[in-house]
Amino acid sequence: MCRNARWIKGKSFGVAHRAGQAQLQQHGLFFFPHPHSFQAAVLMVVAQQMQHGMHGQKCHCFRQAEIALLYEQSNLKRMLEKENFGTLSYSFFQGDELTSYRQAVEKCKNFCTNFKTSYQNLFFYGTVGTGKTFLTNCIAKECIEQGCSVLYFSAASLFDLLARNTFDYRAREELSALCADLYGCDLLVIDDLGTETATTVTLSHFFTCLNERLLRQKSVIISTNLSLEDCRNRYQDRIFSRIASNFEFCKLTGPDIRMCKKVSAVSGPVR
């Protein structure tokens, strides 16, 4: 492992944040993210490149350490080891559903290929267990491997986090850091929309998050088991309007893959 990678691995976020600030300021750059935010991790990486005169040219060890940081910050590390394009299977689909699923996979691969050059948002919807979360995870892994920052939240955990930080005056700094990450990461994944406990306040935060990312042209992927009509009825018009006009819809139908896997484990593989 080269010294650049060792430097990243050995620094805590707080120490790296202070060291990174000092290094950037020597170059006339001033950037002050929260010490434990994703931006601080990026700052740490950029500052170390400057320190060693790399100026955008990353050695292999350094690149691997940077990707490891991105995985840790994404909330997805363990999940992506099992759910990625390499483990994808078409064996549970047949007929028109198989054709539709193949088209969805191709759409996801195109999303990854063009991620750095073309601004896109995806909205997966359909029946339970048809592979929506799996495909979002496939995309997340590919984007992280490209060196992009990815944040994953279930809708329930995201809304809960927003609610707790909003109503706790002692958590204002944490809320500020959370919003910075939600608005600024390259890809935000919100899984299982519709399972959250929504209030007027949290819906307002959700709208602000979506709107801010649209203005910054930062990609979002949303998955839900709700129909489009249910989404329209559940969420404020301004939220659904933003989704309808700025997201590409991808409908998935077919068998419940989770149940099929359980049956297959008991009775043998699907032929």
PDB file of C-alpha atoms in Angstrom:
ATOM      1  CA  MET A   1       0.000   0.000   0.000  1.00  0.00           C
ATOM      2  CA  CYS A   2       1.466   3.401  -0.954  1.00  0.00           C
ATOM      3  CA  ARG A   3       1.757   6.251   1.544  1.00  0.00           C
ATOM      4  CA  ASN A   4      -1.275   8.079   0.087  1.00  0.00           C
ATOM      5  CA  ALA A   5      -3.553   5.142   0.841  1.00  0.00           C
ATOM      6  CA  ARG A   6      -1.991   4.656   4.284  1.00  0.00           C
ATOM      7  CA  TRP A   7      -2.626   8.332   5.061  1.00  0.00           C
ATOM      8  CA  ILE A   8      -6.336   7.962   4.254  1.00  0.00           C
ATOM      9  CA  LYS A   9      -6.677   4.708   6.184  1.00  0.00           C
ATOM     10  CA  GLY A  10      -4.889   6.025   9.267  1.00  0.00           C
ATOM     11  CA  LYS A  11      -6.731   9.325   9.724  1.00  0.00           C
ATOM     12  CA  SER A  12      -9.951   9.805  11.647  1.00  0.00           C
ATOM     13  CA  PHE A  13     -12.459  12.123   9.972  1.00  0.00           C
ATOM     14  CA  GLY A  14     -11.825  14.869  12.547  1.00  0.00           C
ATOM     15  CA  VAL A  15      -8.038  14.783  12.163  1.00  0.00           C
ATOM     16  CA  ALA A  16      -8.255  14.424   8.394  1.00  0.00           C
ATOM     17  CA  HIS A  17     -10.704  17.307   8.217  1.00  0.00           C
ATOM     18  CA  ARG A  18      -8.327  19.685  10.033  1.00  0.00           C
ATOM     19  CA  ALA A  19      -5.315  18.513   8.046  1.00  0.00           C
ATOM     20  CA  GLY A  20      -7.263  18.821   4.811  1.00  0.00           C
ATOM     21  CA  GLN A  21      -8.393  22.366   5.598  1.00  0.00           C
ATOM     22  CA  ALA A  22      -4.824  23.496   6.259  1.00  0.00           C
ATOM     23  CA  GLN A  23      -3.539  21.875   3.068  1.00  0.00           C
ATOM     24  CA  LEU A  24      -6.253  23.406   0.888  1.00  0.00           C
ATOM     25  CA  GLN A  25      -5.789  26.852   2.404  1.00  0.00           C
ATOM     26  CA  GLN A  26      -2.129  26.751   1.371  1.00  0.00           C
ATOM     27  CA  HIS A  27      -3.442  26.598  -2.196  1.00  0.00           C
ATOM     28  CA  GLY A  28      -5.878  29.478  -1.640  1.00  0.00           C
ATOM     29  CA  LEU A  29      -8.938  27.206  -1.367  1.00  0.00           C
ATOM     30  CA  PHE A  30     -11.470  27.460   1.451  1.00  0.00           C
ATOM     31  CA  PHE A  31     -14.125  24.788   2.011  1.00  0.00           C
ATOM     32  CA  PHE A  32     -15.708  24.096   5.377  1.00  0.00           C
ATOM     33  CA  PRO A  33     -17.926  20.986   5.464  1.00  0.00           C
ATOM     34  CA  HIS A  34     -19.021  19.375   8.710  1.00  0.00           C
ATOM     35  CA  PRO A  35     -16.059  17.268   9.996  1.00  0.00           C
ATOM     36  CA  HIS A  36     -18.062  14.013   9.851  1.00  0.00           C
ATOM     37  CA  SER A  37     -19.866  14.653   6.564  1.00  0.00           C
ATOM     38  CA  PHE A  38     -19.143  13.008   3.225  1.00  0.00           C
ATOM     39  CA  GLN A  39     -17.674  16.303   1.995  1.00  0.00           C
ATOM     40  CA  ALA A  40     -15.044  16.035   4.725  1.00  0.00           C
ATOM     41  CA  ALA A  41     -14.023  12.632   3.399  1.00  0.00           C
ATOM     42  CA  VAL A  42     -13.696  14.053  -0.099  1.00  0.00           C
ATOM     43  CA  LEU A  43     -11.789  17.024   1.270  1.00  0.00           C
ATOM     44  CA  MET A  44      -9.381  14.611   2.931  1.00  0.00           C
ATOM     45  CA  VAL A  45      -8.749  12.863  -0.384  1.00  0.00           C
ATOM     46  CA  VAL A  46      -8.268  16.047  -2.428  1.00  0.00           C
ATOM     47  CA  ALA A  47      -5.946  17.618   0.132  1.00  0.00           C
ATOM     48  CA  GLN A  48      -3.706  14.568   0.212  1.00  0.00           C
ATOM     49  CA  GLN A  49      -3.461  14.570  -3.565  1.00  0.00           C
ATOM     50  CA  MET A  50      -2.313  18.181  -3.422  1.00  0.00           C
ATOM     51  CA  GLN A  51       0.192  17.405  -0.668  1.00  0.00           C
ATOM     52  CA  HIS A  52       1.906  14.788  -2.815  1.00  0.00           C
ATOM     53  CA  GLY A  53       1.653  16.712  -6.076  1.00  0.00           C
ATOM     54  CA  MET A  54      -0.641  14.217  -7.796  1.00  0.00           C
ATOM     55  CA  HIS A  55      -3.038  16.849  -9.204  1.00  0.00           C
ATOM     56  CA  GLY A  56      -5.777  14.456 -10.283  1.00  0.00           C
ATOM     57  CA  GLN A  57      -3.595  11.469 -11.153  1.00  0.00           C
ATOM     58  CA  LYS A  58      -4.450   8.747  -8.652  1.00  0.00           C
ATOM     59  CA  CYS A  59      -2.301   5.703  -8.038  1.00  0.00           C
ATOM     60  CA  HIS A  60      -4.000   2.320  -7.679  1.00  0.00           C
ATOM     61  CA  CYS A  61      -3.670   2.110  -3.876  1.00  0.00           C
ATOM     62  CA  PHE A  62      -4.953   5.642  -3.445  1.00  0.00           C
ATOM     63  CA  ARG A  63      -7.913   4.940  -5.735  1.00  0.00           C
ATOM     64  CA  GLN A  64      -8.830   1.786  -3.797  1.00  0.00           C
ATOM     65  CA  ALA A  65      -8.698   3.652  -0.494  1.00  0.00           C
ATOM     66  CA  GLU A  66     -10.925   6.380  -1.916  1.00  0.00           C
ATOM     67  CA  ILE A  67     -13.487   3.797  -3.102  1.00  0.00           C
ATOM     68  CA  ALA A  68     -13.403   2.154   0.335  1.00  0.00           C
ATOM     69  CA  LEU A  69     -14.320   5.517   1.856  1.00  0.00           C
ATOM     70  CA  LEU A  70     -17.209   5.884  -0.584  1.00  0.00           C
ATOM     71  CA  TYR A  71     -18.531   2.439   0.333  1.00  0.00           C
ATOM     72  CA  GLU A  72     -18.392   3.234   4.050  1.00  0.00           C
ATOM     73  CA  GLN A  73     -20.303   6.478   3.545  1.00  0.00           C
ATOM     74  CA  SER A  74     -22.989   4.963   1.280  1.00  0.00           C
ATOM     75  CA  ASN A  75     -24.712   2.780   3.949  1.00  0.00           C
ATOM     76  CA  LEU A  76     -24.576  -0.035   1.371  1.00  0.00           C
ATOM     77  CA  LYS A  77     -21.287  -1.887   1.760  1.00  0.00           C
ATOM     78  CA  ARG A  78     -22.578  -5.283   2.927  1.00  0.00           C
ATOM     79  CA  MET A  79     -25.649  -5.219   0.735  1.00  0.00           C
ATOM     80  CA  LEU A  80     -23.699  -4.533  -2.455  1.00  0.00           C
ATOM     81  CA  GLU A  81     -21.486  -7.549  -1.916  1.00  0.00           C
ATOM     82  CA  LYS A  82     -24.572  -9.699  -2.623  1.00  0.00           C
ATOM     83  CA  GLU A  83     -26.657  -7.495  -4.901  1.00  0.00           C
ATOM     84  CA  ASN A  84     -24.938  -6.315  -8.076  1.00  0.00           C
ATOM     85  CA  PHE A  85     -24.972  -6.903 -11.815  1.00  0.00           C
ATOM     86  CA  GLY A  86     -22.652  -9.868 -11.321  1.00  0.00           C
ATOM     87  CA  THR A  87     -25.252 -11.724  -9.241  1.00  0.00           C
ATOM     88  CA  LEU A  88     -28.273 -10.705 -11.342  1.00  0.00           C
ATOM     89  CA  SER A  89     -30.516 -13.547 -12.581  1.00  0.00           C
ATOM     90  CA  TYR A  90     -33.368 -13.660 -15.087  1.00  0.00           C
ATOM     91  CA  SER A  91     -34.478 -17.146 -14.062  1.00  0.00           C
ATOM     92  CA  PHE A  92     -37.619 -16.042 -12.184  1.00  0.00           C
ATOM     93  CA  PHE A  93     -39.158 -14.186 -15.154  1.00  0.00           C
ATOM     94  CA  GLN A  94     -40.938 -15.487 -18.229  1.00  0.00           C
ATOM     95  CA  GLY A  95     -42.654 -14.123 -21.327  1.00  0.00           C
ATOM     96  CA  ASP A  96     -43.513 -10.408 -21.367  1.00  0.00           C
ATOM     97  CA  GLU A  97     -42.298 -10.025 -17.788  1.00  0.00           C
ATOM     98  CA  LEU A  98     -38.866 -11.328 -18.808  1.00  0.00           C
ATOM     99  CA  THR A  99     -38.759  -8.895 -21.739  1.00  0.00           C
ATOM    100  CA  SER A 100     -39.751  -6.032 -19.462  1.00  0.00           C
ATOM    101  CA  TYR A 101     -37.131  -6.971 -16.880  1.00  0.00           C
ATOM    102  CA  ARG A 102     -34.375  -7.207 -19.493  1.00  0.00           C
ATOM    103  CA  GLN A 103     -35.326  -3.733 -20.698  1.00  0.00           C
ATOM    104  CA  ALA A 104     -35.184  -2.418 -17.128  1.00  0.00           C
ATOM    105  CA  VAL A 105     -31.713  -3.931 -16.621  1.00  0.00           C
ATOM    106  CA  GLU A 106     -30.512  -2.352 -19.855  1.00  0.00           C
ATOM    107  CA  LYS A 107     -31.889   1.000 -18.711  1.00  0.00           C
ATOM    108  CA  CYS A 108     -29.976   0.649 -15.442  1.00  0.00           C
ATOM    109  CA  LYS A 109     -26.730  -0.223 -17.227  1.00  0.00           C
ATOM    110  CA  ASN A 110     -27.129   2.809 -19.493  1.00  0.00           C
ATOM    111  CA  PHE A 111     -27.740   4.950 -16.418  1.00  0.00           C
ATOM    112  CA  CYS A 112     -24.389   3.780 -14.997  1.00  0.00           C
ATOM    113  CA  THR A 113     -22.498   4.166 -18.270  1.00  0.00           C
ATOM    114  CA  ASN A 114     -23.697   7.739 -18.765  1.00  0.00           C
ATOM    115  CA  PHE A 115     -23.797   8.756 -15.104  1.00  0.00           C
ATOM    116  CA  LYS A 116     -20.915  11.234 -15.241  1.00  0.00           C
ATOM    117  CA  THR A 117     -21.957  12.822 -18.531  1.00  0.00           C
ATOM    118  CA  SER A 118     -25.771  12.779 -18.471  1.00  0.00           C
ATOM    119  CA  TYR A 119     -28.045  13.956 -15.650  1.00  0.00           C
ATOM    120  CA  GLN A 120     -30.753  11.329 -14.953  1.00  0.00           C
ATOM    121  CA  ASN A 121     -33.248  10.325 -12.260  1.00  0.00           C
ATOM    122  CA  LEU A 122     -35.035   6.961 -12.008  1.00  0.00           C
ATOM    123  CA  PHE A 123     -38.322   6.029 -10.339  1.00  0.00           C
ATOM    124  CA  PHE A 124     -38.887   2.280  -9.903  1.00  0.00           C
ATOM    125  CA  TYR A 125     -42.421   1.174  -9.093  1.00  0.00           C
ATOM    126  CA  GLY A 126     -44.409  -2.038  -9.239  1.00  0.00           C
ATOM    127  CA  THR A 127     -45.512  -5.012  -7.232  1.00  0.00           C
ATOM    128  CA  VAL A 128     -43.697  -6.423  -4.203  1.00  0.00           C
ATOM    129  CA  GLY A 129     -40.517  -8.442  -4.715  1.00  0.00           C
ATOM    130  CA  THR A 130     -39.962  -7.767  -8.424  1.00  0.00           C
ATOM    131  CA  GLY A 131     -36.344  -6.584  -8.135  1.00  0.00           C
ATOM    132  CA  LYS A 132     -36.669  -2.818  -7.658  1.00  0.00           C
ATOM    133  CA  THR A 133     -34.290  -2.610  -4.705  1.00  0.00           C
ATOM    134  CA  PHE A 134     -31.915  -5.087  -6.324  1.00  0.00           C
ATOM    135  CA  LEU A 135     -31.572  -2.897  -9.432  1.00  0.00           C
ATOM    136  CA  THR A 136     -31.032   0.262  -7.394  1.00  0.00           C
ATOM    137  CA  ASN A 137     -28.244  -1.560  -5.558  1.00  0.00           C
ATOM    138  CA  CYS A 138     -26.698  -2.627  -8.867  1.00  0.00           C
ATOM    139  CA  ILE A 139     -26.595   1.013  -9.946  1.00  0.00           C
ATOM    140  CA  ALA A 140     -25.235   2.175  -6.603  1.00  0.00           C
ATOM    141  CA  LYS A 141     -22.322  -0.277  -6.767  1.00  0.00           C
ATOM    142  CA  GLU A 142     -21.378   0.731 -10.303  1.00  0.00           C
ATOM    143  CA  CYS A 143     -21.465   4.439  -9.395  1.00  0.00           C
ATOM    144  CA  ILE A 144     -19.300   3.905  -6.311  1.00  0.00           C
ATOM    145  CA  GLU A 145     -16.822   1.933  -8.400  1.00  0.00           C
ATOM    146  CA  GLN A 146     -16.628   4.984 -10.675  1.00  0.00           C
ATOM    147  CA  GLY A 147     -15.625   7.063  -7.642  1.00  0.00           C
ATOM    148  CA  CYS A 148     -19.001   8.757  -7.195  1.00  0.00           C
ATOM    149  CA  SER A 149     -20.533   9.501  -3.801  1.00  0.00           C
ATOM    150  CA  VAL A 150     -23.700   7.525  -3.086  1.00  0.00           C
ATOM    151  CA  LEU A 151     -26.047   7.780  -0.108  1.00  0.00           C
ATOM    152  CA  TYR A 152     -28.698   5.132   0.509  1.00  0.00           C
ATOM    153  CA  PHE A 153     -31.700   5.460   2.822  1.00  0.00           C
ATOM    154  CA  SER A 154     -34.870   3.502   3.238  1.00  0.00           C
ATOM    155  CA  ALA A 155     -37.714   6.008   3.143  1.00  0.00           C
ATOM    156  CA  ALA A 156     -38.644   5.056   6.718  1.00  0.00           C
ATOM    157  CA  SER A 157     -35.144   5.720   8.069  1.00  0.00           C
ATOM    158  CA  LEU A 158     -34.743   8.960   6.106  1.00  0.00           C
ATOM    159  CA  PHE A 159     -38.042  10.444   7.299  1.00  0.00           C
ATOM    160  CA  ASP A 160     -37.333   9.290  10.860  1.00  0.00           C
ATOM    161  CA  LEU A 161     -33.905  10.920  10.770  1.00  0.00           C
ATOM    162  CA  LEU A 162     -35.342  14.159   9.418  1.00  0.00           C
ATOM    163  CA  ALA A 163     -38.050  14.173  12.093  1.00  0.00           C
ATOM    164  CA  ARG A 164     -35.669  13.520  15.002  1.00  0.00           C
ATOM    165  CA  ASN A 165     -33.173  16.157  13.911  1.00  0.00           C
ATOM    166  CA  THR A 166     -35.868  18.712  13.136  1.00  0.00           C
ATOM    167  CA  PHE A 167     -37.539  18.612  16.535  1.00  0.00           C
ATOM    168  CA  ASP A 168     -34.390  18.298  18.639  1.00  0.00           C
ATOM    169  CA  TYR A 169     -32.864  21.769  18.965  1.00  0.00           C
ATOM    170  CA  ARG A 170     -29.610  20.150  20.113  1.00  0.00           C
ATOM    171  CA  ALA A 171     -29.310  18.356  16.770  1.00  0.00           C
ATOM    172  CA  ARG A 172     -29.318  21.393  14.508  1.00  0.00           C
ATOM    173  CA  GLU A 173     -25.667  20.879  13.584  1.00  0.00           C
ATOM    174  CA  GLU A 174     -26.364  17.243  12.707  1.00  0.00           C
ATOM    175  CA  LEU A 175     -29.360  18.283  10.589  1.00  0.00           C
ATOM    176  CA  SER A 176     -27.210  20.823   8.772  1.00  0.00           C
ATOM    177  CA  ALA A 177     -24.580  18.169   8.024  1.00  0.00           C
ATOM    178  CA  LEU A 178     -27.258  15.681   6.936  1.00  0.00           C
ATOM    179  CA  CYS A 179     -28.793  18.194   4.533  1.00  0.00           C
ATOM    180  CA  ALA A 180     -25.379  19.034   3.099  1.00  0.00           C
ATOM    181  CA  ASP A 181     -24.867  15.371   2.290  1.00  0.00           C
ATOM    182  CA  LEU A 182     -28.422  14.844   1.006  1.00  0.00           C
ATOM    183  CA  TYR A 183     -28.129  17.829  -1.317  1.00  0.00           C
ATOM    184  CA  GLY A 184     -24.545  17.330  -2.415  1.00  0.00           C
ATOM    185  CA  CYS A 185     -23.805  13.617  -2.912  1.00  0.00           C
ATOM    186  CA  ASP A 186     -23.586  12.447  -6.516  1.00  0.00           C
ATOM    187  CA  LEU A 187     -26.397   9.890  -6.167  1.00  0.00           C
ATOM    188  CA  LEU A 188     -29.139   9.668  -3.542  1.00  0.00           C
ATOM    189  CA  VAL A 189     -31.098   6.400  -3.285  1.00  0.00           C
ATOM    190  CA  ILE A 190     -34.449   6.415  -1.455  1.00  0.00           C
ATOM    191  CA  ASP A 191     -35.788   2.892  -1.161  1.00  0.00           C
ATOM    192  CA  ASP A 192     -39.334   1.754  -0.383  1.00  0.00           C
ATOM    193  CA  LEU A 193     -41.070   5.126  -0.567  1.00  0.00           C
ATOM    194  CA  GLY A 194     -44.482   4.803   1.046  1.00  0.00           C
ATOM    195  CA  THR A 195     -43.363   2.849   4.122  1.00  0.00           C
ATOM    196  CA  GLU A 196     -42.416   5.984   6.056  1.00  0.00           C
ATOM    197  CA  THR A 197     -44.425   7.853   8.684  1.00  0.00           C
ATOM    198  CA  ALA A 198     -44.918  11.218   7.029  1.00  0.00           C
ATOM    199  CA  THR A 199     -45.864  14.525   8.643  1.00  0.00           C
ATOM    200  CA  THR A 200     -46.306  17.984   7.187  1.00  0.00           C
ATOM    201  CA  VAL A 201     -42.826  18.900   8.413  1.00  0.00           C
ATOM    202  CA  THR A 202     -41.028  15.831   7.073  1.00  0.00           C
ATOM    203  CA  LEU A 203     -42.843  16.087   3.740  1.00  0.00           C
ATOM    204  CA  SER A 204     -41.652  19.679   3.545  1.00  0.00           C
ATOM    205  CA  HIS A 205     -38.066  18.520   4.125  1.00  0.00           C
ATOM    206  CA  PHE A 206     -38.541  15.800   1.511  1.00  0.00           C
ATOM    207  CA  PHE A 207     -39.739  18.344  -1.035  1.00  0.00           C
ATOM    208  CA  THR A 208     -36.804  20.633  -0.243  1.00  0.00           C
ATOM    209  CA  CYS A 209     -34.387  17.739  -0.691  1.00  0.00           C
ATOM    210  CA  LEU A 210     -35.843  16.741  -4.060  1.00  0.00           C
ATOM    211  CA  ASN A 211     -36.074  20.312  -5.282  1.00  0.00           C
ATOM    212  CA  GLU A 212     -32.543  21.195  -4.192  1.00  0.00           C
ATOM    213  CA  ARG A 213     -31.096  18.153  -5.933  1.00  0.00           C
ATOM    214  CA  LEU A 214     -33.048  18.917  -9.099  1.00  0.00           C
ATOM    215  CA  LEU A 215     -31.680  22.462  -9.096  1.00  0.00           C
ATOM    216  CA  ARG A 216     -28.141  21.162  -8.604  1.00  0.00           C
ATOM    217  CA  GLN A 217     -28.686  18.401 -11.189  1.00  0.00           C
ATOM    218  CA  LYS A 218     -27.763  15.684  -8.687  1.00  0.00           C
ATOM    219  CA  SER A 219     -29.247  12.296  -9.515  1.00  0.00           C
ATOM    220  CA  VAL A 220     -31.903  10.557  -7.403  1.00  0.00           C
ATOM    221  CA  ILE A 221     -33.249   7.013  -7.561  1.00  0.00           C
ATOM    222  CA  ILE A 222     -36.542   6.227  -5.817  1.00  0.00           C
ATOM    223  CA  SER A 223     -38.221   2.833  -5.486  1.00  0.00           C
ATOM    224  CA  THR A 224     -41.731   2.112  -4.239  1.00  0.00           C
ATOM    225  CA  ASN A 225     -44.390  -0.586  -4.150  1.00  0.00           C
ATOM    226  CA  LEU A 226     -47.062   2.080  -4.589  1.00  0.00           C
ATOM    227  CA  SER A 227     -48.852   2.623  -7.881  1.00  0.00           C
ATOM    228  CA  LEU A 228     -48.488   6.013  -9.531  1.00  0.00           C
ATOM    229  CA  GLU A 229     -52.057   6.823  -8.527  1.00  0.00           C
ATOM    230  CA  ASP A 230     -51.314   5.945  -4.902  1.00  0.00           C
ATOM    231  CA  CYS A 231     -48.207   8.144  -5.008  1.00  0.00           C
ATOM    232  CA  ARG A 232     -50.244  11.026  -6.363  1.00  0.00           C
ATOM    233  CA  ASN A 233     -52.805  10.636  -3.575  1.00  0.00           C
ATOM    234  CA  ARG A 234     -50.283  10.120  -0.767  1.00  0.00           C
ATOM    235  CA  TYR A 235     -47.889  12.978  -1.467  1.00  0.00           C
ATOM    236  CA  GLN A 236     -48.389  16.675  -1.970  1.00  0.00           C
ATOM    237  CA  ASP A 237     -49.047  17.788  -5.535  1.00  0.00           C
ATOM    238  CA  ARG A 238     -45.805  19.721  -5.653  1.00  0.00           C
ATOM    239  CA  ILE A 239     -43.816  16.590  -4.700  1.00  0.00           C
ATOM    240  CA  PHE A 240     -45.476  14.303  -7.236  1.00  0.00           C
ATOM    241  CA  SER A 241     -45.224  17.014  -9.880  1.00  0.00           C
ATOM    242  CA  ARG A 242     -41.444  17.209  -9.390  1.00  0.00           C
ATOM    243  CA  ILE A 243     -41.191  13.430  -9.687  1.00  0.00           C
ATOM    244  CA  ALA A 244     -43.464  13.158 -12.728  1.00  0.00           C
ATOM    245  CA  SER A 245     -41.628  15.858 -14.669  1.00  0.00           C
ATOM    246  CA  ASN A 246     -38.026  15.029 -13.758  1.00  0.00           C
ATOM    247  CA  PHE A 247     -37.813  11.234 -13.329  1.00  0.00           C
ATOM    248  CA  GLU A 248     -37.831   8.395 -15.829  1.00  0.00           C
ATOM    249  CA  PHE A 249     -40.405   5.835 -14.707  1.00  0.00           C
ATOM    250  CA  CYS A 250     -39.534   2.159 -14.703  1.00  0.00           C
ATOM    251  CA  LYS A 251     -42.359  -0.278 -13.930  1.00  0.00           C
ATOM    252  CA  LEU A 252     -41.487  -3.799 -12.765  1.00  0.00           C
ATOM    253  CA  THR A 253     -43.995  -6.632 -12.595  1.00  0.00           C
ATOM    254  CA  GLY A 254     -43.695 -10.356 -12.128  1.00  0.00           C
ATOM    255  CA  PRO A 255     -43.396 -12.954  -9.380  1.00  0.00           C
ATOM    256  CA  ASP A 256     -42.229 -12.147  -5.860  1.00  0.00           C
ATOM    257  CA  ILE A 257     -38.563 -13.078  -6.267  1.00  0.00           C
ATOM    258  CA  ARG A 258     -38.002 -13.334  -2.507  1.00  0.00           C
ATOM    259  CA  MET A 259     -40.750 -15.932  -2.209  1.00  0.00           C
ATOM    260  CA  CYS A 260     -39.492 -17.768  -5.296  1.00  0.00           C
ATOM    261  CA  LYS A 261     -36.027 -17.998  -3.760  1.00  0.00           C
ATOM    262  CA  LYS A 262     -37.450 -19.428  -0.553  1.00  0.00           C
ATOM    263  CA  VAL A 263     -39.444 -22.024  -2.470  1.00  0.00           C
ATOM    264  CA  SER A 264     -36.411 -22.820  -4.613  1.00  0.00           C
ATOM    265  CA  ALA A 265     -34.244 -23.305  -1.536  1.00  0.00           C
ATOM    266  CA  VAL A 266     -36.690 -25.917  -0.246  1.00  0.00           C
ATOM    267  CA  SER A 267     -37.681 -27.697  -3.460  1.00  0.00           C
ATOM    268  CA  GLY A 268     -34.666 -27.114  -5.689  1.00  0.00           C
ATOM    269  CA  PRO A 269     -33.714 -24.507  -8.310  1.00  0.00           C
ATOM    270  CA  VAL A 270     -36.173 -23.163 -10.875  1.00  0.00           C
ATOM    271  CA  ARG A 271     -35.787 -24.932 -14.221  1.00  0.00           C
TER     272      ARG A 271
END
